[in-house]
PDB file of C-alpha atoms in Angstrom:
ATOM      1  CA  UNK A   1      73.014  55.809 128.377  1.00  0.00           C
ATOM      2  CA  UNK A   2      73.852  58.652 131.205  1.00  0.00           C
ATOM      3  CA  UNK A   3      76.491  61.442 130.046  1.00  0.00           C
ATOM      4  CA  UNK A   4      79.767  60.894 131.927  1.00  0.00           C
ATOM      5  CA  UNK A   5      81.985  63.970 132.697  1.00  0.00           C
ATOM      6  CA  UNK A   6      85.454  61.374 133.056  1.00  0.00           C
ATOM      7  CA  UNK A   7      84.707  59.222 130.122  1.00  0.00           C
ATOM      8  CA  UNK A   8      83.577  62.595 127.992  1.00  0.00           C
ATOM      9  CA  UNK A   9      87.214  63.728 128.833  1.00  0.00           C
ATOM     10  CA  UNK A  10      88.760  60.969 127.660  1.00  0.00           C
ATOM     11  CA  UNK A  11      87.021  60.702 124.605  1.00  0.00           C
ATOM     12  CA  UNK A  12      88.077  64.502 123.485  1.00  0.00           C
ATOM     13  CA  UNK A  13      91.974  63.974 124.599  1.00  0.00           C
ATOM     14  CA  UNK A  14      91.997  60.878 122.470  1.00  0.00           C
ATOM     15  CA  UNK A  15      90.349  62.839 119.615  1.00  0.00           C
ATOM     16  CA  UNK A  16      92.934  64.957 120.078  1.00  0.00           C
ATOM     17  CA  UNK A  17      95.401  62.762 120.100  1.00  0.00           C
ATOM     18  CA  UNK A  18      94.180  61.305 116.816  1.00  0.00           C
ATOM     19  CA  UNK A  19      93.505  64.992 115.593  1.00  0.00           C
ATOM     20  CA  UNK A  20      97.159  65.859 115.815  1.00  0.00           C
ATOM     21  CA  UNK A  21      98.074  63.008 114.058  1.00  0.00           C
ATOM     22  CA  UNK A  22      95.831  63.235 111.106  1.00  0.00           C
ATOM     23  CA  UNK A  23      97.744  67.108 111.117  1.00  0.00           C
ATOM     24  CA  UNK A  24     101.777  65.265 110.917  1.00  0.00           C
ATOM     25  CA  UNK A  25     100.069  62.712 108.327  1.00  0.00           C
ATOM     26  CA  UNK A  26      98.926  65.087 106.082  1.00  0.00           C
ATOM     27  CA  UNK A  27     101.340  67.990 106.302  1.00  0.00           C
ATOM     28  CA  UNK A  28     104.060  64.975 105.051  1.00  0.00           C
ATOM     29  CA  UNK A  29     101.812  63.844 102.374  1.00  0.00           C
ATOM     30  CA  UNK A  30     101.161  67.791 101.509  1.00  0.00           C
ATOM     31  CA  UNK A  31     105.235  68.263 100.906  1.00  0.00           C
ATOM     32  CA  UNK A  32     104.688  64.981  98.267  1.00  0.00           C
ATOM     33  CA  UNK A  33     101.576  66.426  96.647  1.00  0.00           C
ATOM     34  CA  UNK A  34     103.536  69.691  96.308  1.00  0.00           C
ATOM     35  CA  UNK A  35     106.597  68.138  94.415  1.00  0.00           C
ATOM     36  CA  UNK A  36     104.144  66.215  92.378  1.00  0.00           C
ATOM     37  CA  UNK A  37     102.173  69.329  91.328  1.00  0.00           C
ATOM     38  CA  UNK A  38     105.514  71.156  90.489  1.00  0.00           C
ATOM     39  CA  UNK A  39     106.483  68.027  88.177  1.00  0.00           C
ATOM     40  CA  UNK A  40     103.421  67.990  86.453  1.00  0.00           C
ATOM     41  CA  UNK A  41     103.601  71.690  85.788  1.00  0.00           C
ATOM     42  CA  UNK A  42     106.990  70.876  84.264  1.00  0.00           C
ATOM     43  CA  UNK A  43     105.704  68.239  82.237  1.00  0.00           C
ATOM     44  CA  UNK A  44     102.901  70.387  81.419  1.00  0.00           C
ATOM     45  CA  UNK A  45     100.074  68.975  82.624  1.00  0.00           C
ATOM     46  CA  UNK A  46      98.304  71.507  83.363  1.00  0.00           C
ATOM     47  CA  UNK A  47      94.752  70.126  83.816  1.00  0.00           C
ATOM     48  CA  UNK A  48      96.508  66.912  86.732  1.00  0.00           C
ATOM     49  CA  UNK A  49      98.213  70.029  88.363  1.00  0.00           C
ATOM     50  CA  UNK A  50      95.157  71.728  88.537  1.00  0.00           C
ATOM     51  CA  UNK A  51      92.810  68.790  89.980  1.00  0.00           C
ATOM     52  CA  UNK A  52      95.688  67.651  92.720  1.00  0.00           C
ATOM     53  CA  UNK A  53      95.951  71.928  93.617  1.00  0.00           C
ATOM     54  CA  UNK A  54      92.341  71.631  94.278  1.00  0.00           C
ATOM     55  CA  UNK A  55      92.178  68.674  96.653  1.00  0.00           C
ATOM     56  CA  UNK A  56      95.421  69.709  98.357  1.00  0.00           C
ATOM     57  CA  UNK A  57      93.514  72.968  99.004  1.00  0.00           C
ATOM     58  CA  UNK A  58      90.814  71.358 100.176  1.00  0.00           C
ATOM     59  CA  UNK A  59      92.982  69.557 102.501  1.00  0.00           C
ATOM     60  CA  UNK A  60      94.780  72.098 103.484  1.00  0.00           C
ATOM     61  CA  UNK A  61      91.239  73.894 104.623  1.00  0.00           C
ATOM     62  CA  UNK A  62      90.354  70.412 106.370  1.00  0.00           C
ATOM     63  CA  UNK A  63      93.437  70.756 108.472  1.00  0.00           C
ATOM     64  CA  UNK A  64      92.723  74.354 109.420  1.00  0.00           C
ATOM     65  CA  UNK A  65      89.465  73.497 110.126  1.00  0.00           C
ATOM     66  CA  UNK A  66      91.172  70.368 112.711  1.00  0.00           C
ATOM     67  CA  UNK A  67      93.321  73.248 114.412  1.00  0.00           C
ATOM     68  CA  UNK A  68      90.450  75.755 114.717  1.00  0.00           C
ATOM     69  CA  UNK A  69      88.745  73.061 116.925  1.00  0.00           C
ATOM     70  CA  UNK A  70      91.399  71.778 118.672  1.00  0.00           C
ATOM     71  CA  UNK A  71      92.183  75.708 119.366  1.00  0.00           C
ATOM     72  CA  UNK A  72      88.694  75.302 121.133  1.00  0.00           C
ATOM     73  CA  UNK A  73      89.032  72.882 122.609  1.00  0.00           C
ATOM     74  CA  UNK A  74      92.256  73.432 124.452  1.00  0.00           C
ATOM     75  CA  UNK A  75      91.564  77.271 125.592  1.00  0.00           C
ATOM     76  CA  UNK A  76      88.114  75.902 126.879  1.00  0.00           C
ATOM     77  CA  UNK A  77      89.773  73.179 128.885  1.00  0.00           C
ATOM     78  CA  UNK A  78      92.460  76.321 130.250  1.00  0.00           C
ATOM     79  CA  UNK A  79      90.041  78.090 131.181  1.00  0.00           C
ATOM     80  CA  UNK A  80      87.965  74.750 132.872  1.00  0.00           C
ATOM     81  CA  UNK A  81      91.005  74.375 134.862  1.00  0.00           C
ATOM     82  CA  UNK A  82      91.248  78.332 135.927  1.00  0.00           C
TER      83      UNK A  82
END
């Protein structure tokens, strides 16, 4: 199993690809979750509200973390091409 420069390429533009994705899919679900939250907060359920803030948060971190790398990623292939 040799490293391949062309197929190592195409792995990391498909993982972005499916990165950027993963982004649209959650940032929809995210403006759901939000609604949800403000319901239950009107309902007064305080303690659902709470446990769906801290997994959107936690989300919300995950996806930062996604653009941080594909940051990387993309100003280290720039400067590749430079």
């Amino acid at each position: 199993a040799r490293w391949h420069a062309t197929r190592t390429k195409i792995q990391l533009k498909l993982a972005i690809q499916r990165s950027r994705m993963l982004q649209e899919k959650k940032a929809a679900l995210h403006k759901k979750v939000r609604l949800e939250i403000a319901e239950l907060v009107e309902r007064q359920k305080l303690e659902s509200a709470r446990v769906k803030t801290e997994s959107l948060i936690m989300d919300d971190i995950h996806l930062e973390l996604l653009e941080l790398l594909l940051l990387l990623y993309t100003s280290d292939a720039a400067d590749d091409m430079q």
